[in-house]
Short mmCIF file of C-alpha atoms in Angstrom, two decimals:
data_model
loop_
_atom_site.label_atom_id
_atom_site.label_comp_id
_atom_site.label_asym_id
_atom_site.label_seq_id
_atom_site.Cartn_x
_atom_site.Cartn_y
_atom_site.Cartn_z
CA MET A 1 108.51 100.97 81.98
CA GLN A 2 111.38 99.49 79.99
CA GLY A 3 112.92 98.05 83.15
CA HIS A 4 109.63 96.36 84.00
CA THR A 5 109.35 94.84 80.51
CA LYS A 6 112.84 93.42 80.74
CA ALA A 7 112.15 92.04 84.22
CA GLN A 8 109.31 89.92 82.86
CA ARG A 9 111.75 87.99 80.65
CA TRP A 10 113.84 86.49 83.40
CA LYS A 11 113.21 84.62 86.62
CA PRO A 12 114.68 86.53 89.59
CA ASP A 13 116.65 84.81 92.34
CA ARG A 14 116.28 87.38 95.09
CA PHE A 15 114.68 90.64 96.14
CA THR A 16 115.96 93.73 97.91
CA ILE A 17 114.23 96.55 99.75
CA THR A 18 115.78 99.60 101.43
CA VAL A 19 114.54 100.94 104.76
CA PRO A 20 115.59 104.22 106.44
CA ASP A 21 118.69 104.24 108.65
CA ASN A 22 116.63 104.49 111.82
CA TRP A 23 114.86 101.19 111.02
CA PHE A 24 116.48 97.85 111.73
CA ALA A 25 116.05 94.29 110.48
CA LEU A 26 114.46 91.90 112.97
CA ASP A 27 115.50 88.24 113.16
CA THR A 28 112.06 86.71 113.72
CA GLN A 29 113.49 83.28 114.54
CA ALA A 30 115.65 84.65 117.34
CA ALA A 31 112.80 86.89 118.48
CA ARG A 32 110.75 83.84 119.53
CA SER A 33 112.80 83.85 122.75
CA SER A 34 111.90 86.36 125.47
CA VAL A 35 115.58 86.49 126.43
CA ALA A 36 116.53 87.38 122.85
CA ILE A 37 113.81 90.05 122.74
CA SER A 38 115.15 91.60 125.95
CA ARG A 39 118.66 91.65 124.52
CA MET A 40 117.45 93.25 121.27
CA ALA A 41 115.53 95.90 123.21
CA ALA A 42 118.52 96.65 125.44
CA ALA A 43 120.80 96.97 122.40
CA ARG A 44 118.32 99.27 120.68
CA VAL A 45 118.06 101.51 123.75
CA ARG A 46 121.84 101.53 124.19
CA ASP A 47 122.36 102.64 120.58
CA HIS A 48 119.64 105.32 120.75
CA PRO A 49 119.87 107.44 123.92
CA ARG A 50 116.47 109.03 123.29
CA LEU A 51 114.93 105.63 124.11
CA ALA A 52 116.55 105.55 127.56
CA GLY A 53 114.30 103.95 130.17
CA GLN A 54 111.93 102.56 127.54
CA ASP A 55 113.28 98.99 127.43
CA SER A 56 109.93 97.38 128.24
CA SER A 57 108.04 99.39 125.59
CA VAL A 58 110.69 98.61 122.98
CA ALA A 59 110.57 94.91 123.92
CA ARG A 60 106.78 94.88 123.54
CA ILE A 61 106.95 96.46 120.08
CA LEU A 62 109.63 93.98 118.99
CA ARG A 63 107.65 91.04 120.37
CA GLU A 64 104.47 92.05 118.54
CA ALA A 65 106.35 92.72 115.29
CA ALA A 66 108.09 89.34 115.46
CA ALA A 67 104.82 87.54 116.19
CA TYR A 68 103.08 89.29 113.30
CA ALA A 69 105.92 88.41 110.91
CA ASP A 70 106.01 84.82 112.15
CA ARG A 71 102.25 84.36 111.67
CA ARG A 72 102.50 85.60 108.10
CA GLY A 73 105.55 83.48 107.29
CA ALA A 74 107.59 86.59 106.47
CA VAL A 75 111.02 86.17 104.88
CA TYR A 76 112.03 89.71 105.91
CA CYS A 77 111.00 92.00 108.74
CA ALA A 78 112.14 95.51 109.65
CA VAL A 79 111.02 97.71 112.54
CA MET A 80 111.01 101.44 113.23
CA ILE A 81 110.94 102.62 116.85
CA GLU A 82 111.20 106.30 117.63
CA GLU A 83 111.13 107.93 121.06
CA VAL A 84 108.62 105.77 122.93
CA ARG A 85 106.51 107.95 125.20
CA GLY A 86 103.00 106.65 125.76
CA ALA A 87 101.87 105.36 122.39
CA GLY A 88 105.26 106.26 120.88
CA LEU A 89 105.96 106.06 117.17
CA SER A 90 106.55 102.66 115.63
CA ALA A 91 106.08 100.80 112.38
CA CYS A 92 106.76 97.34 111.03
CA LEU A 93 107.53 96.15 107.49
CA THR A 94 107.35 92.53 106.33
CA VAL A 95 107.90 90.82 102.99
CA CYS A 96 106.06 87.54 102.40
CA LEU A 97 106.00 85.21 99.38
CA HIS A 98 102.74 83.50 98.40
CA SER A 99 101.06 81.69 95.55
CA ALA A 100 99.26 84.23 93.36
CA GLN A 101 96.14 82.06 93.61
CA ASP A 102 96.07 82.28 97.41
CA GLU A 103 96.69 85.99 97.94
CA PRO A 104 93.56 87.58 99.53
CA ASP A 105 94.11 91.07 98.09
CA LEU A 106 94.06 89.63 94.57
CA ARG A 107 90.84 87.74 95.32
CA ARG A 108 89.36 90.93 96.79
CA SER A 109 90.14 92.82 93.59
CA SER A 110 88.59 89.97 91.59
CA ARG A 111 85.30 90.47 93.42
CA HIS A 112 85.24 93.99 92.02
CA GLY A 113 85.20 92.97 88.40
CA ARG A 114 88.69 91.76 87.48
CA ASP A 115 90.01 88.27 87.02
CA LEU A 116 93.07 88.41 89.27
CA GLY A 117 93.24 84.63 89.68
CA ARG A 118 95.27 84.19 86.48
CA PRO A 119 99.06 83.74 86.54
CA ALA A 120 100.84 86.59 88.27
CA ARG A 121 102.43 88.00 85.12
CA ASP A 122 98.95 88.70 83.69
CA LEU A 123 97.30 90.10 86.79
CA LEU A 124 97.92 93.79 86.71
CA ARG A 125 97.89 95.09 83.15
CA HIS A 126 94.77 97.23 83.47
CA GLY A 127 92.54 98.66 86.13
CA ARG A 128 91.59 101.64 88.23
CA ALA A 129 91.33 102.25 91.95
CA VAL A 130 88.38 100.61 93.70
CA PRO A 131 87.21 102.86 96.55
CA TYR A 132 85.71 101.60 99.81
CA LEU A 133 83.43 104.05 101.61
CA PRO A 134 85.05 105.18 104.88
CA SER A 135 83.33 105.22 108.26
CA ARG A 136 84.58 107.20 111.21
CA ARG A 137 87.06 104.49 112.22
CA TRP A 138 87.17 102.17 109.23
CA TRP A 139 88.17 102.51 105.63
CA ARG A 140 89.81 100.40 102.96
CA ARG A 141 91.06 101.40 99.52
CA VAL A 142 92.33 99.04 96.81
CA GLY A 143 94.08 100.29 93.71
CA PHE A 144 97.03 99.89 91.38
CA VAL A 145 100.52 101.38 91.66
CA ASP A 146 103.67 101.23 89.54
CA LEU A 147 106.82 100.52 91.53
CA PRO A 148 109.94 102.04 89.90
CA ALA A 149 111.90 98.76 89.71
CA ALA A 150 109.18 96.10 90.05
CA GLY A 151 106.33 97.32 87.84
CA ARG A 152 102.59 97.28 88.43
CA ALA A 153 101.23 96.02 91.74
CA VAL A 154 98.00 95.87 93.73
CA ARG A 155 97.96 98.14 96.78
CA THR A 156 95.55 97.98 99.70
CA CYS A 157 95.48 100.77 102.29
CA ALA A 158 93.29 100.26 105.33
CA PHE A 159 92.64 100.64 109.00
CA GLU A 160 92.61 97.12 110.44
CA GLN A 161 91.94 95.67 113.86
CA GLN A 162 94.69 93.93 115.82
CA ARG A 163 94.51 92.30 119.23
CA PRO A 164 97.70 92.87 121.26
CA MET A 165 99.64 89.83 122.44
CA ASP A 166 99.17 90.87 126.07
CA GLY A 167 95.41 90.36 125.74
CA GLY A 168 94.60 94.06 125.86
CA PRO A 169 91.73 95.69 123.95
CA VAL A 170 91.60 95.47 120.17
CA ALA A 171 93.59 98.28 118.57
CA ILE A 172 93.25 99.94 115.17
CA ARG A 173 96.35 100.24 113.00
CA LEU A 174 97.19 101.70 109.62
CA VAL A 175 98.21 99.10 107.03
CA MET A 176 99.60 99.47 103.51
CA ARG A 177 99.89 96.16 101.67
CA THR A 178 101.48 96.01 98.20
CA THR A 179 101.23 92.79 96.18
CA VAL A 180 103.87 92.42 93.46
CA PRO A 181 103.84 89.61 90.84
CA ILE A 182 107.16 87.73 90.68
CA PRO A 183 108.37 87.54 87.06
CA GLY A 184 108.41 84.01 85.66
CA LEU A 185 106.53 82.49 88.62
CA ASP A 186 102.86 82.17 89.58
CA ARG A 187 103.78 83.78 92.89
CA VAL A 188 103.66 87.20 94.47
CA ALA A 189 105.71 89.18 96.96
CA VAL A 190 103.56 90.96 99.54
CA ILE A 191 105.11 94.02 101.18
CA SER A 192 103.17 94.97 104.31
CA CYS A 193 103.77 98.17 106.26
CA ALA A 194 101.83 98.75 109.47
CA SER A 195 101.72 101.22 112.36
CA PRO A 196 99.46 101.76 115.38
CA ASN A 197 99.88 105.53 115.01
CA THR A 198 96.73 106.10 112.97
CA GLY A 199 96.67 109.81 113.86
CA LEU A 200 99.77 110.20 111.68
CA ALA A 201 98.24 108.31 108.75
CA PRO A 202 99.08 110.88 106.01
CA ALA A 203 102.76 111.11 107.00
CA LEU A 204 103.08 107.35 107.49
CA HIS A 205 101.34 106.72 104.18
CA GLY A 206 104.03 108.80 102.46
CA LEU A 207 106.82 107.02 104.35
CA PHE A 208 105.43 103.58 103.47
CA GLU A 209 105.16 104.60 99.81
CA GLU A 210 108.81 105.69 99.76
CA VAL A 211 110.07 102.48 101.37
CA THR A 212 107.95 100.19 99.19
CA ALA A 213 109.15 102.03 96.07
CA THR A 214 112.68 100.66 96.71
CA PHE A 215 111.56 97.03 96.29
CA ARG A 216 113.10 95.22 93.33
CA PHE A 217 113.92 91.74 92.07
CA ILE A 218 117.55 90.89 91.35
CA HIS A 219 120.06 88.07 90.84
CA ASP A 220 122.19 87.92 93.99
CA PRO A 221 122.77 84.77 96.11
CA GLN A 222 123.47 86.92 99.19
CA LEU A 223 119.89 88.20 99.42
CA PRO A 224 116.63 86.47 100.53
CA GLU A 225 115.44 83.67 98.24
CA LEU A 226 112.16 83.96 96.39
CA GLU A 227 111.12 80.32 96.16
CA LEU A 228 110.32 79.30 99.73
#
C-alpha cells in the first residue's frame, strides 16, 4: 500500500498496461478502413500459422473490437485472437479516460449506499462487494479490488448483451470493467476486458485479472497521455 500512498501525491503523465505476447495492440484510427482491417487480418494470419484460412473471421473480430473501442473513445486497445474455428477464442481490452462524475459504474455503486460522486481520490477508501443475483444467462457483480501499482478500484463483472456489426442476433459476452481513480485529477481510467466466449468465463476471468493487475500510472512522455 505504500506505493499507492505515494502515487496519490503526484499527478501522473501517462499509464502503462502489459498484455500477453499473443495479444496485439490495435490502431483503432487505422481500423476504420476496411482495407486496413483486411491488411491487419492478413498480417495476423501470416504471423500465426494456426490461423491459416481464417482471414475473414480474424477481420470480423478486429472490426468489432475497433468499433467497440471507437464508440467508447478508447485511448488504448489490444486484441487476443487464438485459433478461430467456429466461435474461436477472442478477447478485447480497452483503456478509456473519463470524468469521475460521469462514470456509470461509480454511479451504480452510489445507488447501493456509497457516495461515489466525490472527487476520484476519495471514492474508494471503504466498501464491500455488492452482489447482483444471477439468472441463467445474466449476472452482474460490483466490488472493490486493489491493483498492485494503482491502488483501490471499482470492478464490475457481468454478462452483457452486444449486437454484432453485421446485424446478426444479439450475443452475450463476458465483461470485466475496472475503474481506477487518477491521482491528482477528478478523472478515472476504465480498463475494460471483454470476450464472447462465456463458456470459458472462469479462465477468462483469471486472465483479465492478471492483465488488469499490470496497470499503473507513470511519468513517461512516450506512453499514452492521461488528459484527453
